[in-house]
């Protein structure tokens, strides 16, 4: 198959909310590739048969979103990242084999590298809020990049403890009421909970407790400038937002399916930000 007739899709239920078509079709236009990227609304009970027939449907691969990310892991040959996260967001056909990965790991790291270059030279200790799939992607990436000590703080302590057991001795679990104490020596604070998202409760953190060199990252991208990021920026801390991660996590899929490594540009960021319904704000620092 040449890149001229390649197609990929995002499979979900629901799938209307996905910004992946906007991102991938922008890149297809940008690079003059005559491929296609579509939405596929697939219910849980039809997911396995849909995935097994990707090639006959004309697809070279797909993104996977709720509620299929765990099912996709079992139906494909996952890499170490997907296994560690326990969920797949990117599938591709490698000859006849269906392979998979979780690009949230590199999406998070690549965005952090752009927003806070050199962050890993000083990030000895990090605090991660949340213990879901996104938290596991972030923790996997931070450990890979050499963060020495990670504190996971979650509303449901048992989930933080389960993450601690999975990732071993560099990770510890702390209860929410111990968060303030953990912030004092956190070089990096990452919110992977849904708090701060439109329609959810705000995330109230005493950013004043963070050291002056701390970096604050938020995975929430609607709104783009979350109250947590706004508070960190008001303290002149460096920040990395969820929209940047969303754009960077899309790079690998595009490159696997369409044979071109695309660039995350300010123009693409503005396009998606406008679609998310907020006025283009200052780029994350
Ligand atoms: P998930 O597995 O459902 O985990 C949700 C997390 O949020 C859990 O730790 C949960 O705590 C916590 N939480 C939910 N409501 C809470 C509340 N009221 N108070 C305190 N904690 C609460 O979801 P996920 O897949 O990890 O995604 C988490 C967030 O990351 C979402 O906002 C998602 O959009 C975002 N995300 C962004 C990107 C990106 O590219 N920017 C990529 C992936 C995910 P409990 O364990 O106590 O329920």
Tab-separated table of C-alpha atoms and ligand atoms in Angstrom:
chain	number	residue	atom	x	y	z
A	1	UNK	CA	0.000	0.000	0.000
A	2	UNK	CA	1.394	3.456	-0.811
A	3	UNK	CA	0.883	6.370	1.560
A	4	UNK	CA	-1.515	7.801	-1.063
A	5	UNK	CA	-4.318	5.427	-0.160
A	6	UNK	CA	-3.674	4.895	3.517
A	7	UNK	CA	-6.368	5.423	6.109
A	8	UNK	CA	-6.427	5.408	9.901
A	9	UNK	CA	-9.185	6.103	12.394
A	10	UNK	CA	-10.044	6.665	16.031
A	11	UNK	CA	-12.228	3.968	17.527
A	12	UNK	CA	-14.398	4.883	20.505
A	13	UNK	CA	-17.847	4.902	22.091
A	14	UNK	CA	-18.563	7.803	22.114
A	15	UNK	CA	-16.032	9.181	19.631
A	16	UNK	CA	-17.492	12.564	18.662
A	17	UNK	CA	-15.403	14.391	21.304
A	18	UNK	CA	-12.081	13.142	19.904
A	19	UNK	CA	-9.743	15.831	18.553
A	20	UNK	CA	-7.596	13.209	16.778
A	21	UNK	CA	-9.327	13.711	13.365
A	22	UNK	CA	-8.650	17.460	13.567
A	23	UNK	CA	-4.966	16.853	14.354
A	24	UNK	CA	-4.263	14.057	11.832
A	25	UNK	CA	-6.257	15.609	8.985
A	26	UNK	CA	-4.375	18.888	9.561
A	27	UNK	CA	-1.079	17.024	9.139
A	28	UNK	CA	-2.343	15.129	6.076
A	29	UNK	CA	-3.210	18.465	4.429
A	30	UNK	CA	-0.009	20.086	5.642
A	31	UNK	CA	2.229	17.402	4.125
A	32	UNK	CA	0.128	16.865	0.979
A	33	UNK	CA	-0.533	13.204	1.852
A	34	UNK	CA	-3.666	11.851	0.175
A	35	UNK	CA	-4.589	9.692	3.173
A	36	UNK	CA	-7.632	9.791	5.388
A	37	UNK	CA	-8.299	9.787	9.132
A	38	UNK	CA	-11.865	9.023	10.275
A	39	UNK	CA	-13.975	8.543	13.405
A	40	UNK	CA	-15.347	5.050	14.014
A	41	UNK	CA	-18.154	4.712	16.542
A	42	UNK	CA	-17.811	1.133	17.755
A	43	UNK	CA	-19.661	-0.338	20.771
A	44	UNK	CA	-17.851	-2.546	23.278
A	45	UNK	CA	-19.316	-5.809	21.950
A	46	UNK	CA	-18.141	-5.090	18.395
A	47	UNK	CA	-14.645	-3.855	19.229
A	48	UNK	CA	-12.797	-7.178	18.889
A	49	UNK	CA	-14.256	-7.996	15.479
A	50	UNK	CA	-13.688	-4.413	14.294
A	51	UNK	CA	-10.028	-4.511	15.289
A	52	UNK	CA	-9.494	-7.920	13.708
A	53	UNK	CA	-10.864	-6.576	10.420
A	54	UNK	CA	-8.843	-3.320	10.341
A	55	UNK	CA	-6.962	-4.343	7.176
A	56	UNK	CA	-10.073	-5.445	5.273
A	57	UNK	CA	-11.674	-2.127	6.213
A	58	UNK	CA	-8.733	-0.378	4.542
A	59	UNK	CA	-7.005	0.789	7.731
A	60	UNK	CA	-3.271	0.633	8.439
A	61	UNK	CA	-3.848	1.462	12.089
A	62	UNK	CA	-5.955	3.316	14.601
A	63	UNK	CA	-6.168	5.314	17.761
A	64	UNK	CA	-8.209	3.783	20.523
A	65	UNK	CA	-10.186	5.804	23.040
A	66	UNK	CA	-12.753	5.114	25.794
A	67	UNK	CA	-13.885	2.441	26.590
A	68	UNK	CA	-11.601	0.249	24.449
A	69	UNK	CA	-8.062	1.028	25.653
A	70	UNK	CA	-7.735	-2.045	27.900
A	71	UNK	CA	-9.439	-4.379	25.420
A	72	UNK	CA	-7.011	-3.231	22.722
A	73	UNK	CA	-4.100	-4.367	24.893
A	74	UNK	CA	-5.379	-7.950	24.921
A	75	UNK	CA	-6.073	-7.972	21.168
A	76	UNK	CA	-2.647	-6.782	20.015
A	77	UNK	CA	1.104	-7.241	20.520
A	78	UNK	CA	1.871	-4.410	22.978
A	79	UNK	CA	5.278	-2.801	23.567
A	80	UNK	CA	6.707	-2.255	27.083
A	81	UNK	CA	5.023	1.134	27.440
A	82	UNK	CA	1.546	-0.178	26.678
A	83	UNK	CA	2.094	-3.121	29.040
A	84	UNK	CA	3.261	-0.861	31.875
A	85	UNK	CA	0.356	1.548	31.405
A	86	UNK	CA	-2.101	-1.339	31.021
A	87	UNK	CA	-3.789	0.392	28.111
A	88	UNK	CA	-3.265	0.996	24.391
A	89	UNK	CA	-4.028	4.200	22.505
A	90	UNK	CA	-2.278	3.446	19.187
A	91	UNK	CA	-2.508	0.365	16.946
A	92	UNK	CA	-0.686	-0.360	13.702
A	93	UNK	CA	-0.378	-3.261	11.320
A	94	UNK	CA	3.179	-4.485	10.927
A	95	UNK	CA	2.882	-6.925	8.016
A	96	UNK	CA	0.089	-9.111	9.399
A	97	UNK	CA	0.785	-8.458	13.053
A	98	UNK	CA	-1.305	-5.947	14.980
A	99	UNK	CA	1.100	-4.048	17.236
A	100	UNK	CA	0.331	-1.448	19.866
A	101	UNK	CA	1.789	1.209	22.129
A	102	UNK	CA	0.723	3.919	24.530
A	103	UNK	CA	1.908	7.266	23.192
A	104	UNK	CA	0.847	9.182	26.332
A	105	UNK	CA	4.317	8.365	27.705
A	106	UNK	CA	6.205	10.200	24.956
A	107	UNK	CA	3.429	12.809	24.619
A	108	UNK	CA	3.992	13.812	28.231
A	109	UNK	CA	7.808	13.712	28.046
A	110	UNK	CA	8.140	15.468	24.675
A	111	UNK	CA	5.843	18.268	25.799
A	112	UNK	CA	7.801	18.666	29.035
A	113	UNK	CA	11.052	18.805	27.041
A	114	UNK	CA	9.614	21.624	24.908
A	115	UNK	CA	8.025	23.587	27.782
A	116	UNK	CA	10.790	23.131	30.356
A	117	UNK	CA	14.021	22.166	28.563
A	118	UNK	CA	16.523	20.497	30.865
A	119	UNK	CA	13.833	19.670	33.453
A	120	UNK	CA	15.354	16.235	34.093
A	121	UNK	CA	18.715	17.652	35.190
A	122	UNK	CA	17.130	18.886	38.432
A	123	UNK	CA	13.968	16.777	38.856
A	124	UNK	CA	15.033	14.496	41.701
A	125	UNK	CA	11.570	14.348	43.263
A	126	UNK	CA	8.166	14.506	41.591
A	127	UNK	CA	4.622	14.468	42.952
A	128	UNK	CA	1.976	12.859	40.736
A	129	UNK	CA	-1.686	13.466	41.545
A	130	UNK	CA	-3.911	10.582	40.434
A	131	UNK	CA	-3.454	6.857	39.942
A	132	UNK	CA	-5.353	6.017	36.748
A	133	UNK	CA	-4.070	5.129	33.289
A	134	UNK	CA	-2.687	8.606	32.612
A	135	UNK	CA	-0.780	8.533	35.922
A	136	UNK	CA	0.860	5.224	34.982
A	137	UNK	CA	1.970	6.683	31.645
A	138	UNK	CA	3.468	9.720	33.402
A	139	UNK	CA	5.174	7.621	36.106
A	140	UNK	CA	6.626	5.196	33.548
A	141	UNK	CA	8.059	8.132	31.602
A	142	UNK	CA	9.457	9.959	34.638
A	143	UNK	CA	11.205	6.835	35.929
A	144	UNK	CA	12.614	6.160	32.462
A	145	UNK	CA	14.044	9.678	32.436
A	146	UNK	CA	15.757	9.248	35.808
A	147	UNK	CA	13.501	10.906	38.381
A	148	UNK	CA	14.807	9.466	41.644
A	149	UNK	CA	11.737	9.668	43.863
A	150	UNK	CA	8.060	9.819	42.966
A	151	UNK	CA	5.160	10.402	45.345
A	152	UNK	CA	1.741	9.309	44.079
A	153	UNK	CA	-1.203	11.010	45.754
A	154	UNK	CA	-4.696	9.766	45.001
A	155	UNK	CA	-8.227	10.163	46.358
A	156	UNK	CA	-8.580	6.377	46.602
A	157	UNK	CA	-5.448	5.246	48.491
A	158	UNK	CA	-5.697	1.622	47.310
A	159	UNK	CA	-5.145	2.703	43.688
A	160	UNK	CA	-2.040	4.712	44.627
A	161	UNK	CA	-0.744	1.692	46.551
A	162	UNK	CA	-1.333	-0.538	43.543
A	163	UNK	CA	0.684	1.881	41.363
A	164	UNK	CA	3.418	1.865	44.020
A	165	UNK	CA	3.601	-1.948	43.950
A	166	UNK	CA	3.723	-1.950	40.144
A	167	UNK	CA	6.582	0.537	39.820
A	168	UNK	CA	8.668	-0.406	42.871
A	169	UNK	CA	10.825	1.304	45.415
A	170	UNK	CA	11.385	4.677	43.704
A	171	UNK	CA	7.632	5.277	44.021
A	172	UNK	CA	5.740	5.892	47.252
A	173	UNK	CA	2.018	6.352	47.859
A	174	UNK	CA	0.705	9.176	50.030
A	175	UNK	CA	-2.749	10.169	51.157
A	176	UNK	CA	-4.290	13.419	49.965
A	177	UNK	CA	-3.998	14.960	53.449
A	178	UNK	CA	-0.200	14.503	53.237
A	179	UNK	CA	0.048	16.399	49.941
A	180	UNK	CA	1.120	19.731	51.451
A	181	UNK	CA	4.116	18.064	53.103
A	182	UNK	CA	5.136	16.392	49.839
A	183	UNK	CA	5.047	19.662	47.850
A	184	UNK	CA	7.968	21.239	49.738
A	185	UNK	CA	10.678	19.370	47.823
A	186	UNK	CA	8.823	18.554	44.603
A	187	UNK	CA	10.781	19.678	41.555
A	188	UNK	CA	7.838	18.583	39.426
A	189	UNK	CA	4.107	18.462	40.174
A	190	UNK	CA	1.865	16.650	37.688
A	191	UNK	CA	-1.930	16.582	37.799
A	192	UNK	CA	-3.282	13.448	36.135
A	193	UNK	CA	-6.692	13.588	37.827
A	194	UNK	CA	-9.801	14.940	36.134
A	195	UNK	CA	-9.981	17.777	38.686
A	196	UNK	CA	-9.929	21.179	37.024
A	197	UNK	CA	-11.608	19.864	33.877
A	198	UNK	CA	-14.664	21.763	32.584
A	199	UNK	CA	-17.654	20.524	34.599
A	200	UNK	CA	-15.474	19.037	37.378
A	201	UNK	CA	-14.425	20.441	40.730
A	202	UNK	CA	-11.387	22.726	40.718
A	203	UNK	CA	-8.079	21.354	41.917
A	204	UNK	CA	-6.968	23.441	44.877
A	205	UNK	CA	-3.268	23.166	45.519
A	206	UNK	CA	-1.125	25.471	47.594
A	207	UNK	CA	1.390	26.198	44.850
A	208	UNK	CA	3.151	28.564	47.278
A	209	UNK	CA	4.490	25.436	49.008
A	210	UNK	CA	6.402	24.347	45.896
A	211	UNK	CA	10.072	25.325	45.585
A	212	UNK	CA	10.801	28.292	43.301
A	213	UNK	CA	12.403	26.040	40.647
A	214	UNK	CA	9.408	23.674	40.470
A	215	UNK	CA	7.660	22.838	37.199
A	216	UNK	CA	3.894	22.245	37.120
A	217	UNK	CA	2.259	20.042	34.471
A	218	UNK	CA	-1.471	19.455	34.038
A	219	UNK	CA	-2.878	16.740	31.767
A	220	UNK	CA	-6.312	18.391	31.667
A	221	UNK	CA	-6.702	20.248	28.339
A	222	UNK	CA	-10.250	21.626	28.600
A	223	UNK	CA	-9.771	24.327	29.695
A	224	UNK	CA	-6.239	24.676	28.334
A	225	UNK	CA	-5.201	27.085	31.088
A	226	UNK	CA	-6.433	25.252	34.152
A	227	UNK	CA	-6.695	26.992	37.533
A	228	UNK	CA	-3.626	24.961	38.633
A	229	UNK	CA	-1.546	26.220	35.696
A	230	UNK	CA	-2.814	29.773	36.200
A	231	UNK	CA	-1.755	29.669	39.871
A	232	UNK	CA	1.672	28.266	38.941
A	233	UNK	CA	2.179	30.909	36.253
A	234	UNK	CA	1.162	33.637	38.714
A	235	UNK	CA	4.103	32.396	40.835
A	236	UNK	CA	6.282	32.470	37.695
A	237	UNK	CA	6.831	28.709	37.781
A	238	UNK	CA	7.396	26.920	34.480
A	239	UNK	CA	4.334	24.988	33.239
A	240	UNK	CA	3.405	22.329	30.671
A	241	UNK	CA	-0.234	21.997	29.645
A	242	UNK	CA	-2.428	19.086	28.583
A	243	UNK	CA	-2.983	20.418	25.065
A	244	UNK	CA	0.758	20.222	24.367
A	245	UNK	CA	0.757	16.610	25.543
A	246	UNK	CA	-2.296	15.814	23.412
A	247	UNK	CA	-0.535	17.120	20.290
A	248	UNK	CA	2.787	15.405	21.027
A	249	UNK	CA	1.144	12.041	21.750
A	250	UNK	CA	-0.332	12.081	18.222
A	251	UNK	CA	3.068	12.297	16.470
A	252	UNK	CA	4.023	8.603	16.658
A	253	UNK	CA	0.727	7.293	15.248
A	254	UNK	CA	0.905	9.634	12.257
A	255	UNK	CA	4.462	8.631	11.580
A	256	UNK	CA	3.665	4.892	11.800
A	257	UNK	CA	0.599	5.113	9.549
A	258	UNK	CA	1.605	7.748	7.013
A	259	UNK	CA	5.412	7.503	6.979
A	260	UNK	CA	6.173	11.102	7.961
A	261	UNK	CA	7.125	12.471	11.388
A	262	UNK	CA	4.901	15.537	11.745
A	263	UNK	CA	5.712	18.761	13.558
A	264	UNK	CA	3.730	20.167	16.469
A	265	UNK	CA	3.428	23.777	15.345
A	266	UNK	CA	1.893	26.898	16.919
A	267	UNK	CA	-0.620	26.862	14.026
A	268	UNK	CA	-1.819	23.350	14.915
A	269	UNK	CA	-1.970	24.282	18.578
A	270	UNK	CA	-4.106	27.347	17.789
A	271	UNK	CA	-6.412	25.244	15.589
A	272	UNK	CA	-7.093	22.704	18.329
A	273	UNK	CA	-7.301	25.356	21.025
A	274	UNK	CA	-9.960	27.191	19.044
A	275	UNK	CA	-11.840	23.934	18.591
A	276	UNK	CA	-11.690	23.327	22.331
A	277	UNK	CA	-13.648	26.544	22.631
A	278	UNK	CA	-11.209	28.721	24.467
A	279	UNK	CA	-9.595	31.805	23.018
A	280	UNK	CA	-5.934	31.238	22.048
A	281	UNK	CA	-4.003	31.991	25.232
A	282	UNK	CA	-0.313	32.558	25.778
A	283	UNK	CA	1.676	29.442	24.975
A	284	UNK	CA	2.655	27.364	27.974
A	285	UNK	CA	5.961	28.494	29.356
B	1	LIG	P1	-8.848	7.536	35.048
B	1	LIG	O1	-8.079	6.279	34.850
B	1	LIG	O2	-10.341	7.498	35.123
B	1	LIG	O3	-8.285	8.228	36.401
B	1	LIG	C1	-8.911	9.382	36.913
B	1	LIG	C2	-8.115	9.904	38.106
B	1	LIG	O4	-8.748	11.112	38.577
B	1	LIG	C3	-8.087	8.928	39.300
B	1	LIG	O5	-6.851	9.037	39.962
B	1	LIG	C4	-9.233	9.475	40.177
B	1	LIG	O6	-9.098	9.151	41.538
B	1	LIG	C5	-9.064	10.960	39.975
B	1	LIG	N1	-10.293	11.684	40.298
B	1	LIG	C6	-11.436	11.705	39.579
B	1	LIG	N2	-12.356	12.492	40.209
B	1	LIG	C7	-11.757	12.958	41.343
B	1	LIG	C8	-12.181	13.806	42.408
B	1	LIG	N3	-13.415	14.334	42.429
B	1	LIG	N4	-11.305	14.087	43.403
B	1	LIG	C9	-10.040	13.566	43.383
B	1	LIG	N5	-9.584	12.740	42.415
B	1	LIG	C10	-10.438	12.451	41.404
B	1	LIG	O7	-8.525	8.598	33.912
B	1	LIG	P2	-7.158	8.768	33.074
B	1	LIG	O8	-7.287	8.054	31.802
B	1	LIG	O9	-6.028	8.483	33.980
B	1	LIG	O10	-7.219	10.337	32.723
B	1	LIG	C11	-7.073	11.315	33.736
B	1	LIG	C12	-7.044	12.720	33.147
B	1	LIG	O11	-5.936	12.859	32.265
B	1	LIG	C13	-8.278	13.093	32.320
B	1	LIG	O12	-8.585	14.443	32.599
B	1	LIG	C14	-7.812	12.942	30.893
B	1	LIG	O13	-8.521	13.778	29.979
B	1	LIG	C15	-6.377	13.399	31.031
B	1	LIG	N6	-5.508	12.897	29.960
B	1	LIG	C16	-4.936	13.815	29.139
B	1	LIG	C17	-4.087	13.391	28.134
B	1	LIG	C18	-3.450	14.433	27.252
B	1	LIG	O14	-2.945	14.070	26.173
B	1	LIG	N7	-3.426	15.682	27.665
B	1	LIG	C19	-3.833	12.033	27.949
B	1	LIG	C20	-4.424	11.106	28.822
B	1	LIG	C21	-5.272	11.568	29.825
B	1	LIG	P3	-9.749	7.802	42.134
B	1	LIG	O15	-8.763	6.701	41.845
B	1	LIG	O16	-9.897	8.101	43.590
B	1	LIG	O17	-11.070	7.608	41.434
